PDB file of C-alpha atoms and ligand atoms in Angstrom:
ATOM      1  CA  UNK A   1       0.000   0.000   0.000  1.00  0.00           C
ATOM      2  CA  UNK A   2       1.438   3.451  -0.857  1.00  0.00           C
ATOM      3  CA  UNK A   3       2.482   5.672   2.069  1.00  0.00           C
ATOM      4  CA  UNK A   4       0.818   8.798   0.710  1.00  0.00           C
ATOM      5  CA  UNK A   5      -2.822   9.335  -0.293  1.00  0.00           C
ATOM      6  CA  UNK A   6      -3.438   8.430  -3.919  1.00  0.00           C
ATOM      7  CA  UNK A   7      -6.867   8.349  -5.530  1.00  0.00           C
ATOM      8  CA  UNK A   8      -9.029   6.398  -4.862  1.00  0.00           C
ATOM      9  CA  UNK A   9      -7.731   5.612  -1.338  1.00  0.00           C
ATOM     10  CA  UNK A  10      -5.929   6.865   1.720  1.00  0.00           C
ATOM     11  CA  UNK A  11      -2.260   5.923   2.106  1.00  0.00           C
ATOM     12  CA  UNK A  12      -0.723   3.903   4.944  1.00  0.00           C
ATOM     13  CA  UNK A  13       0.284   6.930   7.062  1.00  0.00           C
ATOM     14  CA  UNK A  14      -3.190   8.552   6.964  1.00  0.00           C
ATOM     15  CA  UNK A  15      -4.796   5.185   7.781  1.00  0.00           C
ATOM     16  CA  UNK A  16      -2.408   4.461  10.659  1.00  0.00           C
ATOM     17  CA  UNK A  17      -3.017   7.914  12.155  1.00  0.00           C
ATOM     18  CA  UNK A  18      -6.793   7.627  11.694  1.00  0.00           C
ATOM     19  CA  UNK A  19      -7.150   4.228  13.404  1.00  0.00           C
ATOM     20  CA  UNK A  20      -4.610   4.931  16.156  1.00  0.00           C
ATOM     21  CA  UNK A  21      -6.385   8.162  17.121  1.00  0.00           C
ATOM     22  CA  UNK A  22      -9.803   6.475  16.872  1.00  0.00           C
ATOM     23  CA  UNK A  23      -8.643   3.705  19.239  1.00  0.00           C
ATOM     24  CA  UNK A  24      -7.124   6.198  21.677  1.00  0.00           C
ATOM     25  CA  UNK A  25     -10.357   8.223  21.778  1.00  0.00           C
ATOM     26  CA  UNK A  26     -12.216   5.073  22.860  1.00  0.00           C
ATOM     27  CA  UNK A  27      -9.523   4.467  25.515  1.00  0.00           C
ATOM     28  CA  UNK A  28      -9.951   8.071  26.718  1.00  0.00           C
ATOM     29  CA  UNK A  29     -13.696   7.729  27.214  1.00  0.00           C
ATOM     30  CA  UNK A  30     -13.325   4.389  29.020  1.00  0.00           C
ATOM     31  CA  UNK A  31     -10.588   5.714  31.377  1.00  0.00           C
ATOM     32  CA  UNK A  32     -12.528   8.941  32.107  1.00  0.00           C
ATOM     33  CA  UNK A  33     -15.784   7.097  32.829  1.00  0.00           C
ATOM     34  CA  UNK A  34     -14.013   4.530  35.068  1.00  0.00           C
ATOM     35  CA  UNK A  35     -12.199   7.315  36.963  1.00  0.00           C
ATOM     36  CA  UNK A  36     -15.419   9.294  37.371  1.00  0.00           C
ATOM     37  CA  UNK A  37     -17.027   6.438  39.347  1.00  0.00           C
ATOM     38  CA  UNK A  38     -14.160   6.120  41.833  1.00  0.00           C
ATOM     39  CA  UNK A  39     -13.699   8.130  45.035  1.00  0.00           C
ATOM     40  CA  UNK A  40     -10.565  10.268  45.223  1.00  0.00           C
ATOM     41  CA  UNK A  41      -7.681   7.881  45.893  1.00  0.00           C
ATOM     42  CA  UNK A  42      -4.794   5.990  44.331  1.00  0.00           C
ATOM     43  CA  UNK A  43      -6.908   4.131  41.761  1.00  0.00           C
ATOM     44  CA  UNK A  44      -8.616   7.257  40.471  1.00  0.00           C
ATOM     45  CA  UNK A  45      -5.301   9.136  40.254  1.00  0.00           C
ATOM     46  CA  UNK A  46      -3.660   6.295  38.306  1.00  0.00           C
ATOM     47  CA  UNK A  47      -6.548   6.162  35.814  1.00  0.00           C
ATOM     48  CA  UNK A  48      -6.462   9.958  35.403  1.00  0.00           C
ATOM     49  CA  UNK A  49      -2.670   9.902  34.944  1.00  0.00           C
ATOM     50  CA  UNK A  50      -3.108   7.356  32.106  1.00  0.00           C
ATOM     51  CA  UNK A  51      -5.963   9.472  30.704  1.00  0.00           C
ATOM     52  CA  UNK A  52      -3.651  12.498  30.651  1.00  0.00           C
ATOM     53  CA  UNK A  53      -0.769  10.576  29.028  1.00  0.00           C
ATOM     54  CA  UNK A  54      -2.992   9.131  26.276  1.00  0.00           C
ATOM     55  CA  UNK A  55      -4.634  12.560  25.849  1.00  0.00           C
ATOM     56  CA  UNK A  56      -1.259  14.239  25.288  1.00  0.00           C
ATOM     57  CA  UNK A  57      -0.404  11.441  22.824  1.00  0.00           C
ATOM     58  CA  UNK A  58      -3.599  12.291  20.919  1.00  0.00           C
ATOM     59  CA  UNK A  59      -2.553  15.955  20.844  1.00  0.00           C
ATOM     60  CA  UNK A  60       0.849  15.047  19.338  1.00  0.00           C
ATOM     61  CA  UNK A  61      -0.786  12.680  16.812  1.00  0.00           C
ATOM     62  CA  UNK A  62      -3.379  15.356  15.915  1.00  0.00           C
ATOM     63  CA  UNK A  63      -0.538  17.779  15.062  1.00  0.00           C
ATOM     64  CA  UNK A  64       1.080  15.112  12.861  1.00  0.00           C
ATOM     65  CA  UNK A  65      -2.241  14.208  11.282  1.00  0.00           C
ATOM     66  CA  UNK A  66      -3.134  17.789  10.414  1.00  0.00           C
ATOM     67  CA  UNK A  67       0.345  18.398   8.943  1.00  0.00           C
ATOM     68  CA  UNK A  68       0.102  15.155   6.933  1.00  0.00           C
ATOM     69  CA  UNK A  69      -3.371  16.058   5.668  1.00  0.00           C
ATOM     70  CA  UNK A  70      -2.220  19.509   4.570  1.00  0.00           C
ATOM     71  CA  UNK A  71       0.679  17.942   2.672  1.00  0.00           C
ATOM     72  CA  UNK A  72      -1.455  15.025   1.347  1.00  0.00           C
ATOM     73  CA  UNK A  73      -4.989  16.139   0.495  1.00  0.00           C
ATOM     74  CA  UNK A  74      -7.560  13.349   0.988  1.00  0.00           C
ATOM     75  CA  UNK A  75      -8.911  11.516  -2.072  1.00  0.00           C
ATOM     76  CA  UNK A  76     -12.117  13.164  -3.386  1.00  0.00           C
ATOM     77  CA  UNK A  77     -15.525  11.920  -2.238  1.00  0.00           C
ATOM     78  CA  UNK A  78     -17.584   9.891  -4.739  1.00  0.00           C
ATOM     79  CA  UNK A  79     -18.966  12.201  -7.449  1.00  0.00           C
ATOM     80  CA  UNK A  80     -22.458  10.741  -6.928  1.00  0.00           C
ATOM     81  CA  UNK A  81     -22.723  12.157  -3.386  1.00  0.00           C
ATOM     82  CA  UNK A  82     -25.246  14.945  -2.876  1.00  0.00           C
ATOM     83  CA  UNK A  83     -23.913  18.420  -2.121  1.00  0.00           C
ATOM     84  CA  UNK A  84     -25.632  18.492   1.319  1.00  0.00           C
ATOM     85  CA  UNK A  85     -23.971  15.196   2.284  1.00  0.00           C
ATOM     86  CA  UNK A  86     -20.553  16.506   1.177  1.00  0.00           C
ATOM     87  CA  UNK A  87     -21.063  19.710   3.202  1.00  0.00           C
ATOM     88  CA  UNK A  88     -22.136  17.712   6.285  1.00  0.00           C
ATOM     89  CA  UNK A  89     -19.092  15.435   5.921  1.00  0.00           C
ATOM     90  CA  UNK A  90     -16.718  18.415   5.630  1.00  0.00           C
ATOM     91  CA  UNK A  91     -18.310  20.161   8.647  1.00  0.00           C
ATOM     92  CA  UNK A  92     -18.150  16.967  10.764  1.00  0.00           C
ATOM     93  CA  UNK A  93     -14.507  16.329   9.863  1.00  0.00           C
ATOM     94  CA  UNK A  94     -13.535  19.947  10.626  1.00  0.00           C
ATOM     95  CA  UNK A  95     -15.321  19.804  13.998  1.00  0.00           C
ATOM     96  CA  UNK A  96     -13.652  16.479  14.909  1.00  0.00           C
ATOM     97  CA  UNK A  97     -10.226  17.920  13.989  1.00  0.00           C
ATOM     98  CA  UNK A  98     -10.938  21.007  16.136  1.00  0.00           C
ATOM     99  CA  UNK A  99     -11.946  18.773  19.075  1.00  0.00           C
ATOM    100  CA  UNK A 100      -8.807  16.634  18.703  1.00  0.00           C
ATOM    101  CA  UNK A 101      -6.963  19.812  19.699  1.00  0.00           C
ATOM    102  CA  UNK A 102      -9.559  21.357  22.036  1.00  0.00           C
ATOM    103  CA  UNK A 103     -10.021  18.236  24.224  1.00  0.00           C
ATOM    104  CA  UNK A 104      -6.327  17.748  25.115  1.00  0.00           C
ATOM    105  CA  UNK A 105      -5.725  21.496  25.430  1.00  0.00           C
ATOM    106  CA  UNK A 106      -8.649  22.045  27.846  1.00  0.00           C
ATOM    107  CA  UNK A 107      -7.475  18.969  29.814  1.00  0.00           C
ATOM    108  CA  UNK A 108      -3.890  20.260  29.951  1.00  0.00           C
ATOM    109  CA  UNK A 109      -5.048  23.775  30.917  1.00  0.00           C
ATOM    110  CA  UNK A 110      -7.409  22.294  33.554  1.00  0.00           C
ATOM    111  CA  UNK A 111      -4.604  20.306  35.163  1.00  0.00           C
ATOM    112  CA  UNK A 112      -2.289  23.356  35.044  1.00  0.00           C
ATOM    113  CA  UNK A 113      -4.958  25.553  36.695  1.00  0.00           C
ATOM    114  CA  UNK A 114      -5.125  23.032  39.560  1.00  0.00           C
ATOM    115  CA  UNK A 115      -1.303  22.765  39.654  1.00  0.00           C
ATOM    116  CA  UNK A 116      -1.528  19.007  38.944  1.00  0.00           C
ATOM    117  CA  UNK A 117       1.439  17.912  36.866  1.00  0.00           C
ATOM    118  CA  UNK A 118       0.862  16.265  33.495  1.00  0.00           C
ATOM    119  CA  UNK A 119       3.348  13.447  33.064  1.00  0.00           C
ATOM    120  CA  UNK A 120       3.779  11.348  29.920  1.00  0.00           C
ATOM    121  CA  UNK A 121       3.677   7.759  31.177  1.00  0.00           C
ATOM    122  CA  UNK A 122       6.128   8.745  33.938  1.00  0.00           C
ATOM    123  CA  UNK A 123       8.848   9.471  31.360  1.00  0.00           C
ATOM    124  CA  UNK A 124       8.733  13.276  31.464  1.00  0.00           C
ATOM    125  CA  UNK A 125       6.494  16.092  32.683  1.00  0.00           C
ATOM    126  CA  UNK A 126       4.793  18.621  30.418  1.00  0.00           C
ATOM    127  CA  UNK A 127       5.123  22.223  31.613  1.00  0.00           C
ATOM    128  CA  UNK A 128       2.096  23.920  33.186  1.00  0.00           C
ATOM    129  CA  UNK A 129       0.386  26.240  30.697  1.00  0.00           C
ATOM    130  CA  UNK A 130      -1.092  28.571  33.356  1.00  0.00           C
ATOM    131  CA  UNK A 131      -0.654  29.188  37.076  1.00  0.00           C
ATOM    132  CA  UNK A 132      -2.985  27.903  39.802  1.00  0.00           C
ATOM    133  CA  UNK A 133      -6.466  29.409  39.325  1.00  0.00           C
ATOM    134  CA  UNK A 134      -9.550  27.778  40.889  1.00  0.00           C
ATOM    135  CA  UNK A 135     -12.250  29.625  38.824  1.00  0.00           C
ATOM    136  CA  UNK A 136     -10.335  28.814  35.612  1.00  0.00           C
ATOM    137  CA  UNK A 137     -10.062  25.168  36.721  1.00  0.00           C
ATOM    138  CA  UNK A 138     -13.845  24.935  37.233  1.00  0.00           C
ATOM    139  CA  UNK A 139     -14.577  26.579  33.886  1.00  0.00           C
ATOM    140  CA  UNK A 140     -12.083  24.357  32.057  1.00  0.00           C
ATOM    141  CA  UNK A 141     -13.402  21.192  33.715  1.00  0.00           C
ATOM    142  CA  UNK A 142     -16.925  22.134  32.632  1.00  0.00           C
ATOM    143  CA  UNK A 143     -15.701  22.926  29.106  1.00  0.00           C
ATOM    144  CA  UNK A 144     -13.768  19.630  28.870  1.00  0.00           C
ATOM    145  CA  UNK A 145     -16.935  17.737  29.872  1.00  0.00           C
ATOM    146  CA  UNK A 146     -19.189  19.610  27.399  1.00  0.00           C
ATOM    147  CA  UNK A 147     -16.685  19.167  24.543  1.00  0.00           C
ATOM    148  CA  UNK A 148     -16.419  15.446  25.328  1.00  0.00           C
ATOM    149  CA  UNK A 149     -20.193  15.085  24.811  1.00  0.00           C
ATOM    150  CA  UNK A 150     -19.941  16.975  21.521  1.00  0.00           C
ATOM    151  CA  UNK A 151     -17.027  14.770  20.403  1.00  0.00           C
ATOM    152  CA  UNK A 152     -18.983  11.659  21.391  1.00  0.00           C
ATOM    153  CA  UNK A 153     -22.002  12.777  19.308  1.00  0.00           C
ATOM    154  CA  UNK A 154     -19.818  13.648  16.301  1.00  0.00           C
ATOM    155  CA  UNK A 155     -17.952  10.334  16.446  1.00  0.00           C
ATOM    156  CA  UNK A 156     -21.281   8.446  16.482  1.00  0.00           C
ATOM    157  CA  UNK A 157     -22.464  10.505  13.480  1.00  0.00           C
ATOM    158  CA  UNK A 158     -19.137   9.851  11.721  1.00  0.00           C
ATOM    159  CA  UNK A 159     -19.354   6.074  12.307  1.00  0.00           C
ATOM    160  CA  UNK A 160     -23.006   5.911  11.201  1.00  0.00           C
ATOM    161  CA  UNK A 161     -22.150   7.862   8.031  1.00  0.00           C
ATOM    162  CA  UNK A 162     -19.272   5.469   7.251  1.00  0.00           C
ATOM    163  CA  UNK A 163     -21.576   2.452   7.744  1.00  0.00           C
ATOM    164  CA  UNK A 164     -24.263   4.057   5.550  1.00  0.00           C
ATOM    165  CA  UNK A 165     -21.693   4.535   2.777  1.00  0.00           C
ATOM    166  CA  UNK A 166     -20.605   0.912   3.055  1.00  0.00           C
ATOM    167  CA  UNK A 167     -23.912  -0.929   3.447  1.00  0.00           C
ATOM    168  CA  UNK A 168     -26.478   1.433   1.909  1.00  0.00           C
ATOM    169  CA  UNK A 169     -24.681   3.445  -0.785  1.00  0.00           C
ATOM    170  CA  UNK A 170     -22.247   0.545  -1.352  1.00  0.00           C
ATOM    171  CA  UNK A 171     -19.422   2.891  -2.321  1.00  0.00           C
ATOM    172  CA  UNK A 172     -15.714   2.926  -1.332  1.00  0.00           C
ATOM    173  CA  UNK A 173     -15.756   5.650   1.314  1.00  0.00           C
ATOM    174  CA  UNK A 174     -15.152   3.232   4.223  1.00  0.00           C
ATOM    175  CA  UNK A 175     -12.972   0.760   2.309  1.00  0.00           C
ATOM    176  CA  UNK A 176     -10.540   3.468   1.210  1.00  0.00           C
ATOM    177  CA  UNK A 177      -9.699   4.018   4.910  1.00  0.00           C
ATOM    178  CA  UNK A 178      -9.125   0.263   5.407  1.00  0.00           C
ATOM    179  CA  UNK A 179      -6.053  -1.788   4.475  1.00  0.00           C
ATOM    180  CA  UNK A 180      -8.075  -3.867   1.966  1.00  0.00           C
ATOM    181  CA  UNK A 181      -6.833  -4.489  -1.538  1.00  0.00           C
ATOM    182  CA  UNK A 182      -9.704  -4.363  -3.968  1.00  0.00           C
ATOM    183  CA  UNK A 183     -11.889  -1.275  -3.932  1.00  0.00           C
ATOM    184  CA  UNK A 184     -15.431  -1.680  -5.272  1.00  0.00           C
ATOM    185  CA  UNK A 185     -14.743   1.181  -7.715  1.00  0.00           C
ATOM    186  CA  UNK A 186     -18.343   2.441  -7.500  1.00  0.00           C
ATOM    187  CA  UNK A 187     -19.377   6.028  -6.939  1.00  0.00           C
TER     188      UNK A 187
HETATM  189  C1  LIG B   1      -8.813  13.656  22.934  1.00  0.00           C
HETATM  190  C2  LIG B   1      -8.383  13.663  24.185  1.00  0.00           C
HETATM  191  C3  LIG B   1      -9.309  13.578  25.377  1.00  0.00           C
HETATM  192  C4  LIG B   1     -10.577  13.060  25.472  1.00  0.00           C
HETATM  193  C5  LIG B   1     -11.438  12.422  24.378  1.00  0.00           C
HETATM  194  C6  LIG B   1     -10.986  13.230  26.858  1.00  0.00           C
HETATM  195  C7  LIG B   1     -12.231  12.842  27.380  1.00  0.00           C
HETATM  196  C8  LIG B   1     -12.642  13.046  28.679  1.00  0.00           C
HETATM  197  C9  LIG B   1     -13.952  12.696  29.192  1.00  0.00           C
HETATM  198  C10 LIG B   1     -15.067  12.034  28.392  1.00  0.00           C
HETATM  199  C11 LIG B   1     -13.990  13.061  30.498  1.00  0.00           C
HETATM  200  C12 LIG B   1     -15.206  12.944  31.437  1.00  0.00           C
HETATM  201  C13 LIG B   1     -15.923  14.296  31.314  1.00  0.00           C
HETATM  202  C14 LIG B   1     -17.268  14.354  32.015  1.00  0.00           C
HETATM  203  O1  LIG B   1     -18.152  13.581  31.650  1.00  0.00           O
HETATM  204  O2  LIG B   1     -17.415  15.210  32.900  1.00  0.00           O
HETATM  205  C15 LIG B   1     -12.683  13.599  30.842  1.00  0.00           C
HETATM  206  C16 LIG B   1     -12.301  14.030  32.125  1.00  0.00           C
HETATM  207  C17 LIG B   1     -11.023  14.475  32.453  1.00  0.00           C
HETATM  208  N1  LIG B   1      -9.981  14.713  31.568  1.00  0.00           N
HETATM  209 FE1  LIG B   1      -9.987  14.290  29.594  1.00  0.00          FE
HETATM  210  N2  LIG B   1      -9.968  13.835  27.569  1.00  0.00           N
HETATM  211  C18 LIG B   1      -8.921  14.056  26.697  1.00  0.00           C
HETATM  212  C19 LIG B   1      -7.695  14.631  27.001  1.00  0.00           C
HETATM  213  C20 LIG B   1      -7.286  15.021  28.286  1.00  0.00           C
HETATM  214  C21 LIG B   1      -5.973  15.555  28.624  1.00  0.00           C
HETATM  215  C22 LIG B   1      -4.807  15.750  27.636  1.00  0.00           C
HETATM  216  C23 LIG B   1      -5.981  15.812  29.960  1.00  0.00           C
HETATM  217  C24 LIG B   1      -4.897  16.390  30.825  1.00  0.00           C
HETATM  218  C25 LIG B   1      -3.664  16.621  30.429  1.00  0.00           C
HETATM  219  C26 LIG B   1      -7.286  15.441  30.464  1.00  0.00           C
HETATM  220  C27 LIG B   1      -7.675  15.538  31.788  1.00  0.00           C
HETATM  221  C28 LIG B   1      -8.903  15.171  32.306  1.00  0.00           C
HETATM  222  C29 LIG B   1      -9.252  15.225  33.704  1.00  0.00           C
HETATM  223  C30 LIG B   1      -8.337  15.667  34.861  1.00  0.00           C
HETATM  224  C31 LIG B   1     -10.581  14.786  33.805  1.00  0.00           C
HETATM  225  C32 LIG B   1     -11.427  14.645  35.079  1.00  0.00           C
HETATM  226  C33 LIG B   1     -12.105  15.995  35.312  1.00  0.00           C
HETATM  227  C34 LIG B   1     -12.874  15.947  36.620  1.00  0.00           C
HETATM  228  O3  LIG B   1     -12.228  16.115  37.631  1.00  0.00           O
HETATM  229  O4  LIG B   1     -14.083  15.767  36.560  1.00  0.00           O
HETATM  230  N3  LIG B   1      -8.051  14.976  29.424  1.00  0.00           N
HETATM  231  N4  LIG B   1     -11.897  13.593  29.710  1.00  0.00           N
END
């Protein structure tokens, strides 16, 4: 499979970044929801530390992914798609990209505002972005929670759209993001 995007499919780098980030987002939701149920203590802090490390990994991968996308424009959508569907797809993708930055940044800022260090799997510590600030912490925690619900809704929409393309429209939109050999070559 070619490394770069080449019509009609995504290349290996774009696919690897897409599926790695998708998997890490699932991990993030699971860790956050498990931590939420626990009382403050060692277990909760360990889960949140992992959540922070994976979150910072997503931020780094989002930077790489955006740079790669700018250098390698995605293959065009099937010509048969209606204009409204293309506009919805573009808006959803833009919003997901924005949240891939906004979620880690609000988390990082939130931890900084509480003066909790953000370590990367115990290997090094990211610098605090702001000083201790309780009102900012509360606002950022609220924002992080609201954005997570928005991201959740958009990811569900994104997955449903991909499944609709595959099973209903029977085009190559999902397959071109998968390491499969033979595209259906339908539009
Ligand atoms: C794409 C990356 C991320 C996703 C999808 C994500 C998702 C979530 C979710 C779903 C929650 C539960 C929110 C709620 O229902 O109230 C949460 C909580 C939390 N997140 Fe993240 N997060 C991400 C990145 C980060 C990063 C990078 C940090 C810190 C460096 C962070 C720190 C926290 C903390 C401390 C909480 C618990 C807040 C509390 O005390 O209630 N998150 N996150």
